[in-house]
Short mmCIF file of C-alpha atoms in Angstrom, two decimals:
data_model
loop_
_atom_site.label_atom_id
_atom_site.label_comp_id
_atom_site.label_asym_id
_atom_site.label_seq_id
_atom_site.Cartn_x
_atom_site.Cartn_y
_atom_site.Cartn_z
CA UNK A 1 136.69 164.08 76.64
CA UNK A 2 137.81 165.74 73.50
CA UNK A 3 141.80 166.13 73.09
CA UNK A 4 143.31 169.58 72.80
CA UNK A 5 145.12 168.29 69.65
CA UNK A 6 141.88 167.66 67.86
CA UNK A 7 139.77 170.70 69.43
CA UNK A 8 139.05 173.32 66.52
CA UNK A 9 138.73 176.51 68.99
CA UNK A 10 142.48 176.33 69.75
CA UNK A 11 143.17 177.96 66.29
CA UNK A 12 141.47 181.15 67.65
CA UNK A 13 143.54 181.82 70.53
CA UNK A 14 147.25 181.73 71.75
CA UNK A 15 147.12 177.92 72.12
CA UNK A 16 147.57 177.66 68.24
CA UNK A 17 151.34 178.12 68.67
CA UNK A 18 151.67 175.17 70.57
CA UNK A 19 152.84 171.92 68.54
CA UNK A 20 151.37 168.35 68.97
CA UNK A 21 153.29 167.29 71.93
CA UNK A 22 152.67 170.21 73.95
CA UNK A 23 148.84 169.95 73.28
CA UNK A 24 148.97 166.38 74.33
CA UNK A 25 150.54 167.45 77.67
CA UNK A 26 147.70 169.94 78.14
CA UNK A 27 144.93 167.52 77.18
CA UNK A 28 146.10 165.14 79.92
CA UNK A 29 145.94 167.81 82.68
CA UNK A 30 143.08 170.02 81.66
CA UNK A 31 139.54 169.74 83.13
CA UNK A 32 136.49 170.14 81.19
CA UNK A 33 133.22 171.44 82.73
CA UNK A 34 129.91 173.04 81.98
CA UNK A 35 128.90 175.90 83.27
CA UNK A 36 125.41 176.80 83.50
CA UNK A 37 123.61 179.93 82.36
CA UNK A 38 123.88 182.65 85.24
CA UNK A 39 127.02 180.78 86.96
CA UNK A 40 130.43 182.33 87.63
CA UNK A 41 133.54 180.66 86.04
CA UNK A 42 135.43 182.77 88.37
CA UNK A 43 135.08 185.95 90.75
CA UNK A 44 136.74 189.39 90.92
CA UNK A 45 139.53 189.11 93.60
CA UNK A 46 139.77 185.04 93.04
CA UNK A 47 143.38 183.61 92.43
CA UNK A 48 142.52 181.85 89.18
CA UNK A 49 145.84 179.65 89.17
CA UNK A 50 145.29 178.84 85.38
CA UNK A 51 143.49 179.80 82.03
CA UNK A 52 140.15 178.86 80.83
CA UNK A 53 139.56 178.00 77.30
CA UNK A 54 136.17 178.51 75.97
CA UNK A 55 134.85 175.62 74.00
CA UNK A 56 131.48 176.97 73.56
CA UNK A 57 128.91 179.52 74.64
CA UNK A 58 129.34 183.53 75.83
CA UNK A 59 130.11 184.86 78.94
CA UNK A 60 130.41 188.36 80.31
CA UNK A 61 133.21 190.09 82.02
CA UNK A 62 132.30 192.21 84.84
CA UNK A 63 133.61 194.96 87.12
CA UNK A 64 132.17 195.80 90.63
CA UNK A 65 131.96 199.60 90.87
CA UNK A 66 132.18 201.58 94.15
CA UNK A 67 128.51 202.08 94.18
CA UNK A 68 128.09 198.03 94.40
CA UNK A 69 126.78 197.87 90.62
CA UNK A 70 128.25 195.31 88.09
CA UNK A 71 129.68 196.95 84.75
CA UNK A 72 130.16 194.61 81.70
CA UNK A 73 133.51 195.58 80.51
CA UNK A 74 133.48 192.87 77.76
CA UNK A 75 131.81 189.87 76.27
CA UNK A 76 133.94 186.61 75.58
CA UNK A 77 132.72 183.79 73.10
CA UNK A 78 134.33 180.44 72.24
CA UNK A 79 137.87 180.32 71.10
CA UNK A 80 138.95 182.83 73.35
CA UNK A 81 141.09 182.39 76.77
CA UNK A 82 140.29 184.14 79.82
CA UNK A 83 142.88 184.31 83.06
CA UNK A 84 146.10 185.28 80.75
CA UNK A 85 146.49 188.46 82.55
CA UNK A 86 146.06 187.19 85.91
CA UNK A 87 148.52 184.28 85.29
CA UNK A 88 151.28 186.33 84.01
CA UNK A 89 150.89 189.46 86.82
CA UNK A 90 150.48 186.80 89.44
CA UNK A 91 147.46 188.86 90.67
CA UNK A 92 143.97 187.89 91.72
CA UNK A 93 141.21 188.20 88.80
CA UNK A 94 140.56 191.77 88.14
CA UNK A 95 136.99 190.64 86.57
CA UNK A 96 134.34 188.48 87.24
CA UNK A 97 133.36 186.12 84.45
CA UNK A 98 129.52 185.18 84.24
CA UNK A 99 127.87 182.82 81.75
CA UNK A 100 125.33 184.18 79.59
CA UNK A 101 124.12 181.06 78.31
CA UNK A 102 125.23 177.39 79.23
CA UNK A 103 128.81 177.08 78.24
CA UNK A 104 131.83 174.39 77.72
CA UNK A 105 134.77 175.47 79.33
CA UNK A 106 138.26 173.76 79.90
CA UNK A 107 140.60 174.85 82.67
CA UNK A 108 144.42 174.48 82.13
CA UNK A 109 146.62 174.74 85.57
CA UNK A 110 149.08 177.83 85.58
CA UNK A 111 152.25 175.56 86.24
CA UNK A 112 151.56 173.86 82.89
CA UNK A 113 151.00 176.83 80.61
CA UNK A 114 153.89 178.77 82.21
CA UNK A 115 156.17 175.83 81.27
CA UNK A 116 155.40 176.75 77.55
CA UNK A 117 156.56 180.37 78.00
CA UNK A 118 160.23 179.05 78.12
CA UNK A 119 160.29 176.71 75.21
CA UNK A 120 157.60 178.46 72.94
CA UNK A 121 158.57 181.93 72.00
CA UNK A 122 155.53 181.91 69.25
CA UNK A 123 153.07 181.06 72.12
CA UNK A 124 154.56 183.69 74.72
CA UNK A 125 154.40 186.37 71.68
CA UNK A 126 150.56 185.34 71.12
CA UNK A 127 149.66 185.65 74.78
CA UNK A 128 151.46 189.23 74.90
CA UNK A 129 149.58 190.08 71.55
CA UNK A 130 146.11 189.39 73.20
CA UNK A 131 147.11 191.10 76.32
CA UNK A 132 148.00 194.30 74.25
CA UNK A 133 144.57 194.10 72.11
CA UNK A 134 142.74 193.88 75.23
CA UNK A 135 144.70 196.85 76.67
CA UNK A 136 143.74 198.90 73.34
CA UNK A 137 140.14 197.79 73.42
CA UNK A 138 140.04 199.24 77.21
CA UNK A 139 141.63 202.45 76.02
CA UNK A 140 139.20 202.88 73.39
CA UNK A 141 136.27 201.98 75.95
CA UNK A 142 137.59 204.57 78.05
CA UNK A 143 137.44 207.31 75.53
CA UNK A 144 134.01 206.22 74.06
CA UNK A 145 132.63 206.50 77.52
CA UNK A 146 134.01 210.05 78.05
CA UNK A 147 133.44 211.35 74.67
CA UNK A 148 130.12 209.69 73.33
CA UNK A 149 126.44 210.21 74.34
CA UNK A 150 124.74 207.35 75.81
CA UNK A 151 122.61 207.46 72.56
CA UNK A 152 125.71 207.01 70.46
CA UNK A 153 127.18 204.09 73.00
CA UNK A 154 123.44 202.40 72.60
CA UNK A 155 124.09 202.64 68.72
CA UNK A 156 127.41 201.28 69.03
CA UNK A 157 126.86 198.36 71.24
CA UNK A 158 123.64 197.15 68.84
CA UNK A 159 126.09 197.12 66.24
CA UNK A 160 128.70 195.32 68.15
CA UNK A 161 126.27 192.65 69.06
CA UNK A 162 124.87 192.52 65.66
CA UNK A 163 128.43 192.01 63.78
CA UNK A 164 129.82 189.88 66.77
CA UNK A 165 126.84 187.45 67.30
CA UNK A 166 124.43 187.68 64.35
CA UNK A 167 121.04 187.18 64.20
CA UNK A 168 118.41 184.48 64.55
CA UNK A 169 116.23 183.31 61.84
CA UNK A 170 113.40 185.86 62.88
CA UNK A 171 116.35 188.62 62.28
CA UNK A 172 116.17 189.35 66.26
CA UNK A 173 119.68 189.67 67.71
CA UNK A 174 121.13 186.31 68.79
CA UNK A 175 123.02 187.67 71.76
CA UNK A 176 120.10 188.32 74.06
CA UNK A 177 120.75 190.85 76.77
CA UNK A 178 118.68 191.99 79.61
CA UNK A 179 118.00 195.68 79.90
CA UNK A 180 119.95 195.73 82.97
CA UNK A 181 122.86 194.26 81.14
CA UNK A 182 122.58 196.56 78.14
CA UNK A 183 122.62 199.43 80.33
CA UNK A 184 125.61 198.25 82.10
CA UNK A 185 127.30 197.94 78.88
CA UNK A 186 126.96 201.51 77.94
CA UNK A 187 127.36 202.98 81.15
CA UNK A 188 123.54 204.44 82.09
CA UNK A 189 120.78 203.48 84.28
CA UNK A 190 118.27 201.17 83.00
CA UNK A 191 115.65 203.49 82.94
CA UNK A 192 117.76 205.58 80.58
CA UNK A 193 118.50 202.55 78.33
CA UNK A 194 114.84 201.59 78.16
CA UNK A 195 113.92 204.99 77.24
CA UNK A 196 116.55 205.45 74.63
CA UNK A 197 115.34 201.80 73.04
CA UNK A 198 111.65 203.57 73.02
CA UNK A 199 113.13 206.41 70.83
CA UNK A 200 115.22 204.16 68.76
CA UNK A 201 112.00 202.38 67.95
CA UNK A 202 110.05 205.60 67.29
CA UNK A 203 112.65 206.59 65.02
CA UNK A 204 112.29 203.11 63.21
CA UNK A 205 116.28 202.38 63.94
CA UNK A 206 115.00 199.23 65.64
CA UNK A 207 111.90 196.88 66.37
CA UNK A 208 111.24 195.21 69.80
CA UNK A 209 109.89 192.03 70.26
CA UNK A 210 109.12 191.45 73.65
CA UNK A 211 112.64 191.69 75.09
CA UNK A 212 114.33 190.92 71.54
CA UNK A 213 115.55 193.27 69.42
CA UNK A 214 115.74 193.72 65.73
CA UNK A 215 117.79 196.24 63.95
CA UNK A 216 116.10 197.85 61.31
CA UNK A 217 118.27 200.73 59.88
CA UNK A 218 121.89 199.64 60.31
CA UNK A 219 123.03 202.51 57.98
CA UNK A 220 121.52 204.88 60.29
CA UNK A 221 122.54 203.34 63.48
CA UNK A 222 126.20 203.60 62.39
CA UNK A 223 125.81 207.13 61.43
CA UNK A 224 124.44 207.71 65.22
CA UNK A 225 127.65 205.48 66.47
CA UNK A 226 130.16 207.37 64.69
#
């Protein structure tokens, strides 16, 4: 089991403000686990009772809509923490976290983390900044859903996948989402998403290699997204 004070990914989250003594304390109480692709880290409505630090892999955060469909709110990757907002608000999880690939995750109990709020001001500030950043992202997403067309949202999402997760050696997007997941991210029906991808292909904006996607004209995609 790796030690928190030697773990590189802590540098990407609020945990970077903790000193060596605090990190050793976390290391002694954390639980490391492997989450298989498709498995839940936690479900909407669940009492999480701590935070999850993503050591490796990517998960999707989803919200169940009134019609029973999952809507993807955000993709979360290594170095990020899950459950900070629930821990502070003392409310059940507002979203479900589902692994998009095999993941390495560490769970830190709530009572250990809350102890650092009183003693480490920088840690408290980092957590607050993260929550504020999440709120800003949610605001931007709400405006995008209301004001941008599905075509614009698809272009924006493809660019986001390209910029955030990169490409494979064959230029296909590394973050491989199903057509259902892509439709969920842009807020449309799967059939509409498939039709739009076909339109993008005809316009030579993208190339489709089976289920994989290659971005052919990033400049024009940016023009459409903006």
